Every structure is written in C-alpha cells, then in structure tokens.
mmCIF file of C-alpha atoms in Angstrom:
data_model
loop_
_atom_site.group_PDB
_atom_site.id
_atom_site.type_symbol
_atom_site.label_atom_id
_atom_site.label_comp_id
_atom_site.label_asym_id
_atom_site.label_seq_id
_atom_site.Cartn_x
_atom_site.Cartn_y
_atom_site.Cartn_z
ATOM 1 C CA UNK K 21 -0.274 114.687 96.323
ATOM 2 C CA UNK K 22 0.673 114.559 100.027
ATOM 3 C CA UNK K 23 4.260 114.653 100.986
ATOM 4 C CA UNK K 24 5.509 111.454 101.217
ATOM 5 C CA UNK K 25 6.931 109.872 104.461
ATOM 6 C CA UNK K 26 10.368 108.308 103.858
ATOM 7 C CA UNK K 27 11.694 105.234 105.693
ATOM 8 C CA UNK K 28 14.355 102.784 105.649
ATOM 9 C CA UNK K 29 14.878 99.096 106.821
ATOM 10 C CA UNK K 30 17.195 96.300 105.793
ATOM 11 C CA UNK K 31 16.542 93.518 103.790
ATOM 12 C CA UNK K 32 18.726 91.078 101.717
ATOM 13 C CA UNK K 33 21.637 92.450 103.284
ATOM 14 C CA UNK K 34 21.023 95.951 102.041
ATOM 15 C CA UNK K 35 18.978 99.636 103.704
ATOM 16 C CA UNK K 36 16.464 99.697 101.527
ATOM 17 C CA UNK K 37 15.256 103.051 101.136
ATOM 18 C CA UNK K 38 11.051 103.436 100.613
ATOM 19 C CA UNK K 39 8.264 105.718 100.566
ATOM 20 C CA UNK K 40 4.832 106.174 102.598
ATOM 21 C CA UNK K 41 2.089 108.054 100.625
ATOM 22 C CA UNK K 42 -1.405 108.270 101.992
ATOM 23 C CA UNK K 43 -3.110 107.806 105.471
ATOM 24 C CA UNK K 44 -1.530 105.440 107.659
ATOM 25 C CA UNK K 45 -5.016 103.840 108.629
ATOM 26 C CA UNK K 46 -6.144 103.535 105.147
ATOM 27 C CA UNK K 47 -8.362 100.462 104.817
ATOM 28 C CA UNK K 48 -6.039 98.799 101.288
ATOM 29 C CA UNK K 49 -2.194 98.955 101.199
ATOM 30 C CA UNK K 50 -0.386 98.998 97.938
ATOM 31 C CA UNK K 51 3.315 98.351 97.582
ATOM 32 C CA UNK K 52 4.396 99.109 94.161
ATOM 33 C CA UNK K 53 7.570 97.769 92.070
ATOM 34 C CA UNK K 54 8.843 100.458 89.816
ATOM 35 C CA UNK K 55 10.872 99.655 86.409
ATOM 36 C CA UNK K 56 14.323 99.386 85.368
ATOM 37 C CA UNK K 57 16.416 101.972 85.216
ATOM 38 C CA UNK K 58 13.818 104.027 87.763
ATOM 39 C CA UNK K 59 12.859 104.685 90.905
ATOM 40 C CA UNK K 60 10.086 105.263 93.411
ATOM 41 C CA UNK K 61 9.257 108.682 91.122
ATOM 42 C CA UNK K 62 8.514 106.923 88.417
ATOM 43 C CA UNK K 63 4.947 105.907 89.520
ATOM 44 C CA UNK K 64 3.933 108.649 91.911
ATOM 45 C CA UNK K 65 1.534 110.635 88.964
ATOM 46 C CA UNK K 66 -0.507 107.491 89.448
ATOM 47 C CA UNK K 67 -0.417 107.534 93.391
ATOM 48 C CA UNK K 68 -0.701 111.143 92.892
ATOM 49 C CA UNK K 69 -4.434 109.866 91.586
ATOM 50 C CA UNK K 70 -5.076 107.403 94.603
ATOM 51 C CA UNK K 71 -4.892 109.445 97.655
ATOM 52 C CA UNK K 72 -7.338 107.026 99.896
ATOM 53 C CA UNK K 73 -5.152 104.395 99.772
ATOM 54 C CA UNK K 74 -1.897 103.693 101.427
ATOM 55 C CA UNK K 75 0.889 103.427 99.011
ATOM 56 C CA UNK K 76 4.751 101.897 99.865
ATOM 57 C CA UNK K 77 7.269 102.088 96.959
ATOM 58 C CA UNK K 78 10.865 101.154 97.535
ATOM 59 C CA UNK K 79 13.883 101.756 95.202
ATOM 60 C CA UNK K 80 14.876 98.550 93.852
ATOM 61 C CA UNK K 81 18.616 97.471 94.832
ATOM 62 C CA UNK K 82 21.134 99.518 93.050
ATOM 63 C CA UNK K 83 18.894 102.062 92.031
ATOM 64 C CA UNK K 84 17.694 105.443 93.437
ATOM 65 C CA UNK K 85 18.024 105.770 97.155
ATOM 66 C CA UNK K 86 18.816 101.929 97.819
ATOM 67 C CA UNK K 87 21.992 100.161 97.886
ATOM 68 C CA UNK K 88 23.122 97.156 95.969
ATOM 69 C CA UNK K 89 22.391 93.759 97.367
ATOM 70 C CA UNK K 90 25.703 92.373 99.667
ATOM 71 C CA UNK K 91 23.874 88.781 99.551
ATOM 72 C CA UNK K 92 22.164 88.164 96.271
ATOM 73 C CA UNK K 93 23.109 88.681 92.241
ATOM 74 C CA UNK K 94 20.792 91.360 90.880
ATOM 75 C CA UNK K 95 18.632 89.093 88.680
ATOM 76 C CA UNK K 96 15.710 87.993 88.618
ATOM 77 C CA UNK K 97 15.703 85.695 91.736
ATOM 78 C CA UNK K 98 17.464 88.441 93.550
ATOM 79 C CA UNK K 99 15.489 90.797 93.180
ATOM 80 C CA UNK K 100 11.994 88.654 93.766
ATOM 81 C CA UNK K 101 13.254 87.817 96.986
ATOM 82 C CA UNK K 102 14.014 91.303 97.646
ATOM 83 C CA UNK K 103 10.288 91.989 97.162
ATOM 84 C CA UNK K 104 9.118 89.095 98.501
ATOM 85 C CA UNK K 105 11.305 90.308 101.682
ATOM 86 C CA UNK K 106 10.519 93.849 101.858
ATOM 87 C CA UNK K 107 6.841 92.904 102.070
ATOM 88 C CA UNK K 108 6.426 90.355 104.701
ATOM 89 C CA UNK K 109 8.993 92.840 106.888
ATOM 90 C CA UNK K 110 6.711 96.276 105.790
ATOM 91 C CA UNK K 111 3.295 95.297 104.432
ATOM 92 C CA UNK K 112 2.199 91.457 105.021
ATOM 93 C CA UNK K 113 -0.676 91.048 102.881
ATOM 94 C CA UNK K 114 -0.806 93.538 100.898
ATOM 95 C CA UNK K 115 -1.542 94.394 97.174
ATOM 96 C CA UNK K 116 1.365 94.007 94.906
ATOM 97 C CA UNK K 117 1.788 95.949 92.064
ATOM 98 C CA UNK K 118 4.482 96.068 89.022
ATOM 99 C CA UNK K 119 4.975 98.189 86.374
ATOM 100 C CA UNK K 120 7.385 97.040 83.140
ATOM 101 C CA UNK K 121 10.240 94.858 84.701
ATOM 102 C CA UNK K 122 8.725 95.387 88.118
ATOM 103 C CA UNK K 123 5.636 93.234 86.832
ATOM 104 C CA UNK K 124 8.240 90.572 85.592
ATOM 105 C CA UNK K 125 9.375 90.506 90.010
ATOM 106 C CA UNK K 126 6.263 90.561 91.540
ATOM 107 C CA UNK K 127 4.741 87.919 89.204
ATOM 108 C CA UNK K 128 7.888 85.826 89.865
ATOM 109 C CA UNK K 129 7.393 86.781 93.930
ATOM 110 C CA UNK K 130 4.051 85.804 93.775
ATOM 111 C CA UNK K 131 4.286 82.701 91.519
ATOM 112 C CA UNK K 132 6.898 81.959 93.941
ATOM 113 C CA UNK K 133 5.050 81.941 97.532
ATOM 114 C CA UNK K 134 4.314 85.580 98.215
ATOM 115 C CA UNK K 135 0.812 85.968 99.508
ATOM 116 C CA UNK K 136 -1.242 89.215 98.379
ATOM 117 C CA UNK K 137 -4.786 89.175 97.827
ATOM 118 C CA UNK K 138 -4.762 90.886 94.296
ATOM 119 C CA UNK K 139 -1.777 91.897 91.985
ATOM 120 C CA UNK K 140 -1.495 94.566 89.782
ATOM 121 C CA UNK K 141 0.354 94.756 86.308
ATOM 122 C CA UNK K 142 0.721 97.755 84.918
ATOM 123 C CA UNK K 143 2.491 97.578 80.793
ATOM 124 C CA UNK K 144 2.870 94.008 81.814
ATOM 125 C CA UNK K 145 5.894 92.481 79.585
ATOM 126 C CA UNK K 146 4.030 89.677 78.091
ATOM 127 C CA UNK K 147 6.154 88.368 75.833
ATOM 128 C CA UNK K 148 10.221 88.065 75.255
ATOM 129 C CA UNK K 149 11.453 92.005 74.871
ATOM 130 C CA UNK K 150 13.491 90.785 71.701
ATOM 131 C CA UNK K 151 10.305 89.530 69.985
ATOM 132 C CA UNK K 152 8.416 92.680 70.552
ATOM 133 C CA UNK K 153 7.647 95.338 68.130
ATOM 134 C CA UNK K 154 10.964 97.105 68.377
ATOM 135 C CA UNK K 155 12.801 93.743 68.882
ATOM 136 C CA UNK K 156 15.975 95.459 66.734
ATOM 137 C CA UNK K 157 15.869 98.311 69.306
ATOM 138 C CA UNK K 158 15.700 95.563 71.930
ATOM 139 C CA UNK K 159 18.905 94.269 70.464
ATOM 140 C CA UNK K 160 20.867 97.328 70.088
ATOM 141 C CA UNK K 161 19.710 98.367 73.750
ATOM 142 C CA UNK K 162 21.982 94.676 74.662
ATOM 143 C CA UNK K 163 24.936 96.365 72.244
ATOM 144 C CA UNK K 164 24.660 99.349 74.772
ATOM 145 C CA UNK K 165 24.483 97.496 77.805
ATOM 146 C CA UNK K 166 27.357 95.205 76.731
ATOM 147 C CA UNK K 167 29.675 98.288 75.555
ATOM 148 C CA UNK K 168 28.822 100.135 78.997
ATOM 149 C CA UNK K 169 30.332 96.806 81.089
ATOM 150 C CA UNK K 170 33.081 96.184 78.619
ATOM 151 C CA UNK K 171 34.340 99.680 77.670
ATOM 152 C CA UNK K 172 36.808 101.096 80.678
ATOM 153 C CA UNK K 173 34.615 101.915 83.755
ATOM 154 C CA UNK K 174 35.017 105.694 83.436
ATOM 155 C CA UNK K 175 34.198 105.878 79.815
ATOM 156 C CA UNK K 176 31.299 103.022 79.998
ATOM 157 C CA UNK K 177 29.648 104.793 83.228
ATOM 158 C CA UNK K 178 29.710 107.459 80.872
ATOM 159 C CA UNK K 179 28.151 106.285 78.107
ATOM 160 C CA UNK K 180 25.591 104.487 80.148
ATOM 161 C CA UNK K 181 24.602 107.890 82.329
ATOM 162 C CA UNK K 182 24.744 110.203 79.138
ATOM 163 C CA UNK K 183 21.755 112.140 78.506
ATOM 164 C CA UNK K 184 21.812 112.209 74.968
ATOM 165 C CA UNK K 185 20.768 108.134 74.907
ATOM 166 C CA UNK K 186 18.877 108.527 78.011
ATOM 167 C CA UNK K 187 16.745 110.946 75.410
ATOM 168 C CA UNK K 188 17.021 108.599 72.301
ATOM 169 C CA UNK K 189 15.288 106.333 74.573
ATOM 170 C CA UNK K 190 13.039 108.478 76.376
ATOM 171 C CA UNK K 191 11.568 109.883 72.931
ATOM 172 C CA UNK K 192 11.378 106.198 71.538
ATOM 173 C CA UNK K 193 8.788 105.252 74.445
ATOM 174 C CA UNK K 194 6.722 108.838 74.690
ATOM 175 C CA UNK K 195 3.801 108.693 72.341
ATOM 176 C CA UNK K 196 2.025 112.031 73.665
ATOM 177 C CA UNK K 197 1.829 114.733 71.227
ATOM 178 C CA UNK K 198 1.253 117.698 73.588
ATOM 179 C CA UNK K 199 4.243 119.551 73.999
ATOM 180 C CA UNK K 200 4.386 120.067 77.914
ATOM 181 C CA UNK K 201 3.377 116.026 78.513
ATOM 182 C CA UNK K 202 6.709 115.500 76.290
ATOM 183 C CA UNK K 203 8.723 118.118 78.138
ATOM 184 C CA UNK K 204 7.626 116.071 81.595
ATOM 185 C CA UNK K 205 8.803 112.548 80.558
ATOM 186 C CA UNK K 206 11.739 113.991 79.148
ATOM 187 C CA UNK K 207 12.508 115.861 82.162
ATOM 188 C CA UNK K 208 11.869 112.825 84.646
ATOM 189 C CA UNK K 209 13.785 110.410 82.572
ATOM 190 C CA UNK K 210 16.770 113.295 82.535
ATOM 191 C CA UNK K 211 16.507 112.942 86.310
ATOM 192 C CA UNK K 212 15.867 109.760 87.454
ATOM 193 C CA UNK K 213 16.818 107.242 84.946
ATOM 194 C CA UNK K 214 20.307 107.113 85.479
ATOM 195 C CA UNK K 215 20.439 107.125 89.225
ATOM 196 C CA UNK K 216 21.826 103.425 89.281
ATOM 197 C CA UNK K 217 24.733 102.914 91.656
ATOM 198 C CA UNK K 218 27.158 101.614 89.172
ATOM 199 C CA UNK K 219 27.325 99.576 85.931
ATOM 200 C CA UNK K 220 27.622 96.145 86.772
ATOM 201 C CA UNK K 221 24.408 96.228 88.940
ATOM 202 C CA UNK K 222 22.957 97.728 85.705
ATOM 203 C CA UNK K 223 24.116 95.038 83.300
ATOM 204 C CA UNK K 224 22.630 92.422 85.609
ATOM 205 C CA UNK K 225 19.455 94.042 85.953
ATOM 206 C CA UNK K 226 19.123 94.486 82.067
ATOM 207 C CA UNK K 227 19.765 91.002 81.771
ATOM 208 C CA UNK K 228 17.320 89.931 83.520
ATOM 209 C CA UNK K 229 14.698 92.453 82.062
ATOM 210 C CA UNK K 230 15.273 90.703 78.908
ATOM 211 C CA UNK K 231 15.410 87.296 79.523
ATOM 212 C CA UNK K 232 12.302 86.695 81.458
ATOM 213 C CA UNK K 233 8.958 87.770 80.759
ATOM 214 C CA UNK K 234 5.241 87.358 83.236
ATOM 215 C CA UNK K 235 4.392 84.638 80.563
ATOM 216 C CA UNK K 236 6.833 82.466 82.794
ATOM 217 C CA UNK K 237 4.398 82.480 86.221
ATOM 218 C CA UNK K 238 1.194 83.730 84.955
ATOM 219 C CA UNK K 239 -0.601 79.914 85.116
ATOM 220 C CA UNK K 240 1.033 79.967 88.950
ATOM 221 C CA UNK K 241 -0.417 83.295 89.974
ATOM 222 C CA UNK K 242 -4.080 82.230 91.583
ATOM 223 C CA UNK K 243 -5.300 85.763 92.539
ATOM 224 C CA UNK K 244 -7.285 88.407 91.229
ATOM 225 C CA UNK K 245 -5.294 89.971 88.475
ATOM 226 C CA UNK K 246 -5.514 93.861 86.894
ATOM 227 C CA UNK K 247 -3.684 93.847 84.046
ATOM 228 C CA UNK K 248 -3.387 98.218 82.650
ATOM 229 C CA UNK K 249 -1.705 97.393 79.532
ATOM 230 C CA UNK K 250 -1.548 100.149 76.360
ATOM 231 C CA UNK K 251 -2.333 99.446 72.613
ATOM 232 C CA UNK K 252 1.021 101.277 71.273
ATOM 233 C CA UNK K 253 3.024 99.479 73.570
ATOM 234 C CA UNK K 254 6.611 98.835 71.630
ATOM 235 C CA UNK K 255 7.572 96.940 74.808
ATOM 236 C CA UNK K 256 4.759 93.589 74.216
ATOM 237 C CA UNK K 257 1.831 94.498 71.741
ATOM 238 C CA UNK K 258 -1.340 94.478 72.387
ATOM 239 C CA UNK K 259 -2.321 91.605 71.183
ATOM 240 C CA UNK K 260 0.015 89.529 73.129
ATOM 241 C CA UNK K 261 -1.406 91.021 76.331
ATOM 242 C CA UNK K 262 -4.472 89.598 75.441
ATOM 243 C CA UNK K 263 -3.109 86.521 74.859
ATOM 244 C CA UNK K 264 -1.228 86.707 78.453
ATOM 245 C CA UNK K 265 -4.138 87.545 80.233
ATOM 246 C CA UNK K 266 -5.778 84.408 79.298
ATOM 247 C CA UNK K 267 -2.991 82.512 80.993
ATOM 248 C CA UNK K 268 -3.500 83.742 84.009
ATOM 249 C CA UNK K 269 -6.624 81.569 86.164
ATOM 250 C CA UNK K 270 -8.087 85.275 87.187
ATOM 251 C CA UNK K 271 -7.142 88.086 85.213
ATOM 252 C CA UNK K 272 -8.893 91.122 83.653
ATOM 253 C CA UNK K 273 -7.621 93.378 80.745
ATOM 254 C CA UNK K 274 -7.769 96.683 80.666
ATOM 255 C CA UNK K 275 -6.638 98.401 77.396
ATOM 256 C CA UNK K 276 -5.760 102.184 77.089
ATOM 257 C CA UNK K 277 -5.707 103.808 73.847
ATOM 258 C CA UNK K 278 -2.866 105.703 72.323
ATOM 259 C CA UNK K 279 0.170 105.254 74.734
ATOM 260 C CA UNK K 280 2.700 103.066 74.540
ATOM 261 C CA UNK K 281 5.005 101.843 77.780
ATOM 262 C CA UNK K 282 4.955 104.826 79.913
ATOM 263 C CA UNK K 283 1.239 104.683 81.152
ATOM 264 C CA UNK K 284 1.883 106.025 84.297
ATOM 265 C CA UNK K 285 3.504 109.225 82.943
ATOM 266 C CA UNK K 286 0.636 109.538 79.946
ATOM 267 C CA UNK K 287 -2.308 108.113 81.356
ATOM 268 C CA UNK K 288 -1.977 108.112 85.021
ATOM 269 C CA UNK K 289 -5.327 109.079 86.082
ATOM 270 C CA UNK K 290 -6.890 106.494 83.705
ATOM 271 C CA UNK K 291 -4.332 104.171 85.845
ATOM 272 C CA UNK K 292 -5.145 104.806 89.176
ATOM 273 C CA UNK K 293 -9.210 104.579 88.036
ATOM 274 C CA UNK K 294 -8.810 101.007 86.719
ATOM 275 C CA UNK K 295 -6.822 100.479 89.783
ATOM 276 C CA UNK K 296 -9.352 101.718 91.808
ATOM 277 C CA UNK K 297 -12.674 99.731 90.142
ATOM 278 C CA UNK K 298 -10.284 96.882 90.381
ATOM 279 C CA UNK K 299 -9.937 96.656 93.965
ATOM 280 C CA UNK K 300 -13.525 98.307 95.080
ATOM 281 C CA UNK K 301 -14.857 95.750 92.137
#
C-alpha cells in the first residue's frame, strides 16, 4: 500500500486528524468511518486492496490522532455531525463507508441529510448489540464500561487500557485459525484499541454503540447500498442482516463465510472486491 498522506482540518470545534491513500485524481473518493475503540488503521488491509481509488479516513473524536469534540457530546448525534461535517469540508459527494459502529454514524449522517451517491456497510450492526448472539458478553462489556467511569480515574483508565481485556476481547471476535492471521489482530488490537483520549469520551461512545443500531435509518437511506456482512458475526447474526437489508429501498447483501466482526482484518481482500463490483456494478 502507498504511504499515506496525512492532513488535518477543524471541524465541530476539534483538529481532526485524517488520512489520504491513493491518487489524488482518482475518478471515486471513499471516506471511511472506522469502529469504536479504533482508528484510521483499523481498515487500511482493505484500502491496502483498493489502490485505484482515493481513500480519506479520519480518527473519530477522542480516538487515535483526533481530539475530543469542545462543541458536541460524543454520541450518536455528535458524532454524525462530525461526519456529516468532515465530508462536505474534505470530500462533498463522496462514497461513505462504515464499518461496526461507524456504519451505525454514517447511516444516521446519511438518513439525516448527508448526500453520497452510494454507502457502504461493512459488519453492519443490524440489530440491538444486547440481543445479539453474545448478548451476555454485550452486557458484561456495559459492567466494564461502567466500572472504568466509576472506579477512581487512575485505576479505571487502567482497567479500561489493560491489555489483558483488550485480548479477552480481541480473541472473542477473531475466528481465523491460522496462527500468524491471529498473531496480526492480536497485535493491532494491542496497538490501537486503546488509543482513546480519556474515559469519559469512551463511556459515551460505548453508549451510543449500544443503544442504536442501522435498523433505526435504513427505510431513510435512498441510495445504493453494499452491505459486506459475515455469517459468524457475534456482533448481529446473519440472519438479521438479511432481514436489515430488506429494509433498506436499495440494498445488496453480500455474505462472507467463516469470519465473524473483524472482516477487514480476516477477509480484507474479499472486502475491497465486493467493494469494488459494487461501485464499477
């Protein structure tokens, strides 16, 4: 993959911090929403796999590179106005894509007035995260979250950046046997999922992870619609994916086999091909 290009601009009252892959003058733009608790890295294997097109990915407030919001609470309406923001300022027009709670923002930016000519949802949440297949893991993940803002701010930073529960829940997502795949999942997660600036943004942003779901704006959401979604998903089975996708007035499906809600680190060439067929299609 071609280095990537960083830049900076402000919006919603913070310096966002993003990143320019691909030719400048490529003829489709892509700005892509990563999930929570990540950053930007998160889904470069799959631009890794899309090197015609031009690809912008900024760090959501209060994670990675960009500051928390001064102006807005870091919930859902926050941070869809964030997005909604960042691309009329950056990329006016382009395609919008989402991946986990990033699809949950740009389906509520979209639903809400955004204009892109074709979204992309990559492990879509599809359905409430605490009626999912691991809906007690769902609720113990709140227990965490709740402990972390409660306990004293040293000791619940702590327990919120410690990398023995940033593997529990690393290995509970990985479904890849092979040995160096798991090593590379666990070795991203080790390094980028607890960049968050500081607990309270990360409680919010949990919150809101759980409490909405793309079921909420799909019937709004008029345009073209990929939908990469995986049938070991513990996230939103399968089957109520398929269910989602015929809420949506233009959607298609596409199913990958044996990987659960880290697509873009297991399957990420099988990604950026649907991705591709989608918007050549």
């Amino acid at each position: 993959m071609a280095a990537a290009r960083r830049r900076e601009i402000d919006v919603c009252g913070t310096r966002a911090a993003y990143w320019e892959y691909g030719p400048a003058d490529a003829t489709e733009t892509i700005v892509a929403v990563h999930g929570f608790r990540g950053d930007h890295h998160g889904l470069e294997p799959v631009v890794a796999h899309l090197p015609e097109a031009r690809v912008l990915m900024p760090d959501l407030p209060g994670f990675g590179a960009t500051p928390p919001m001064e102006r807005h609470a870091h919930d859902l309406d926050g941070y869809a106005r964030f997005v909604t923001e960042f691309i009329r300022s950056v990329a006016p027009g382009a395609t919008v894509l989402g991946h986990s709670f990033g699809s949950i923002i740009v389906s509520a930016a979209v639903a809400g007035g955004l204009s892109t000519p074709q979204l992309i949802l990559v492990n879509p949440i599809g359905a409430p995260a605490l009626e999912g297949p691991r809906g007690v893991f769902t609720r113990l993940a709140v227990l965490y979250y709740w402990l972390g803002a409660r306990l004293p701010r040293r000791i619940g930073t702590w327990l919120l950046r410690t990398r023995i529960v940033v593997r529990v829940m690393s290995l509970a997502m990985v479904k890849s046997r092979d040995k160096r795949m798991r090593a590379f999942v666990h070795d991203q997660h080790d390094r980028y999922f607890s960049g968050f600036s500081d607990r309270d943004v990360l409680r919010e942003a949990f919150v809101a992870s759980v409490s909405h779901d793309v079921t909420e704006y799909a019937s709004r959401i008029d345009v073209p619609t990929l939908m990469i979604a995986a049938d070991r998903d513990d996230i939103t089975h399968i089957e109520a994916e398929r269910v989602l996708r015929d809420e949506f007035p233009r959607a298609t499906l596409v199913e990958l086999s044996g990987v659960g809600h880290l697509i873009h680190y297991e399957k990420p060439s099988e990604a950026a091909d649907a991705i591709r067929s989608f918007l050549t299609g």
